[in-house]
């Protein structure tokens, strides 16, 4: 029972991480498109926000999962990406 619950939890975390990667990919493709149409101010702003999110959110979440929770690096990255997906769901475009 515990193993199936744990595997369901890991599968949910992996699913969230995949969704976060897709969000990140679409966002970066839009940045490339904006760079092609010469909207450099917006490109700079989006890239700055992504860098800040990485340094302030993703990196600390991953390090917390590795150091305090003693998860493997792979699981910590999945959890950090899943939290990134949650952040992007909260953003109102």
Coordinates of C-alpha atoms in Angstrom, one line a residue:
X1 CA 0.0 0.0 0.0
X2 CA 2.8 2.4 1.0
X3 CA 4.8 1.6 -2.2
X4 CA 1.8 2.3 -4.5
X5 CA 1.1 5.6 -2.7
X6 CA 4.8 6.5 -3.0
X7 CA 4.9 5.6 -6.7
X8 CA 1.7 7.6 -7.4
X9 CA 3.3 10.6 -5.6
X10 CA 6.5 10.2 -7.7
X11 CA 4.5 9.9 -10.9
X12 CA 2.6 13.1 -10.0
X13 CA 5.8 14.9 -9.3
X14 CA 7.2 13.7 -12.6
X15 CA 4.1 14.9 -14.4
X16 CA 4.3 18.3 -12.7
X17 CA 8.0 18.5 -13.7
X18 CA 7.2 17.7 -17.4
X19 CA 4.5 20.4 -17.4
X20 CA 7.0 22.9 -16.0
X21 CA 9.5 22.0 -18.7
X22 CA 6.8 22.6 -21.3
X23 CA 5.9 26.0 -19.7
X24 CA 9.6 26.9 -19.6
X25 CA 10.0 25.9 -23.3
X26 CA 7.0 27.8 -24.5
X27 CA 8.1 30.9 -22.5
X28 CA 11.6 30.7 -24.0
X29 CA 10.3 30.2 -27.5
X30 CA 8.2 33.3 -27.1
X31 CA 11.3 35.2 -25.9
X32 CA 13.1 34.1 -29.1
X33 CA 10.2 35.2 -31.2
X34 CA 10.2 38.6 -29.4
X35 CA 13.9 38.9 -30.1
X36 CA 13.3 38.3 -33.8
X37 CA 10.7 41.1 -33.9
X38 CA 13.1 43.5 -32.1
X39 CA 11.2 43.8 -28.8
X40 CA 14.4 43.8 -26.8
X41 CA 13.0 45.6 -23.7
X42 CA 10.4 42.9 -23.2
X43 CA 13.0 40.1 -23.9
X44 CA 15.3 41.6 -21.3
X45 CA 12.4 41.8 -18.7
X46 CA 11.3 38.2 -19.3
X47 CA 14.8 36.8 -19.1
X48 CA 15.5 38.9 -16.0
X49 CA 12.3 37.5 -14.3
X50 CA 13.3 33.9 -15.3
X51 CA 16.8 34.3 -13.8
X52 CA 15.4 35.8 -10.6
X53 CA 12.9 32.9 -10.4
X54 CA 15.7 30.4 -10.8
X55 CA 17.9 32.0 -8.2
X56 CA 15.2 32.9 -5.7
X57 CA 12.9 29.9 -6.1
X58 CA 14.1 26.9 -8.0
X59 CA 17.6 26.7 -6.6
X60 CA 16.6 27.1 -2.9
X61 CA 13.8 24.6 -3.3
X62 CA 16.1 22.0 -4.9
X63 CA 18.8 22.6 -2.3
X64 CA 16.3 22.3 0.5
X65 CA 15.0 19.0 -0.8
X66 CA 18.6 17.7 -1.1
X67 CA 20.0 19.0 2.2
X68 CA 17.1 18.9 4.6
X69 CA 14.8 16.2 3.2
X70 CA 17.7 14.0 2.0
X71 CA 16.0 13.3 -1.4
X72 CA 18.0 12.3 -4.4
X73 CA 19.1 15.0 -6.8
X74 CA 16.6 13.7 -9.4
X75 CA 13.6 13.9 -7.0
X76 CA 14.7 17.3 -5.8
X77 CA 14.8 18.7 -9.3
X78 CA 11.4 17.1 -10.1
X79 CA 10.0 18.8 -6.9
X80 CA 11.6 22.2 -7.8
X81 CA 10.2 22.0 -11.3
X82 CA 6.8 21.0 -10.0
X83 CA 6.9 24.1 -7.7
X84 CA 7.8 26.2 -10.8
X85 CA 4.7 24.9 -12.5
X86 CA 2.6 25.9 -9.5
X87 CA 4.1 29.4 -9.6
X88 CA 3.4 29.8 -13.3
X89 CA -0.3 28.7 -12.7
X90 CA -0.6 31.5 -10.2
X91 CA 0.7 34.2 -12.6
X92 CA -2.2 36.0 -14.3
X93 CA -1.1 36.9 -17.8

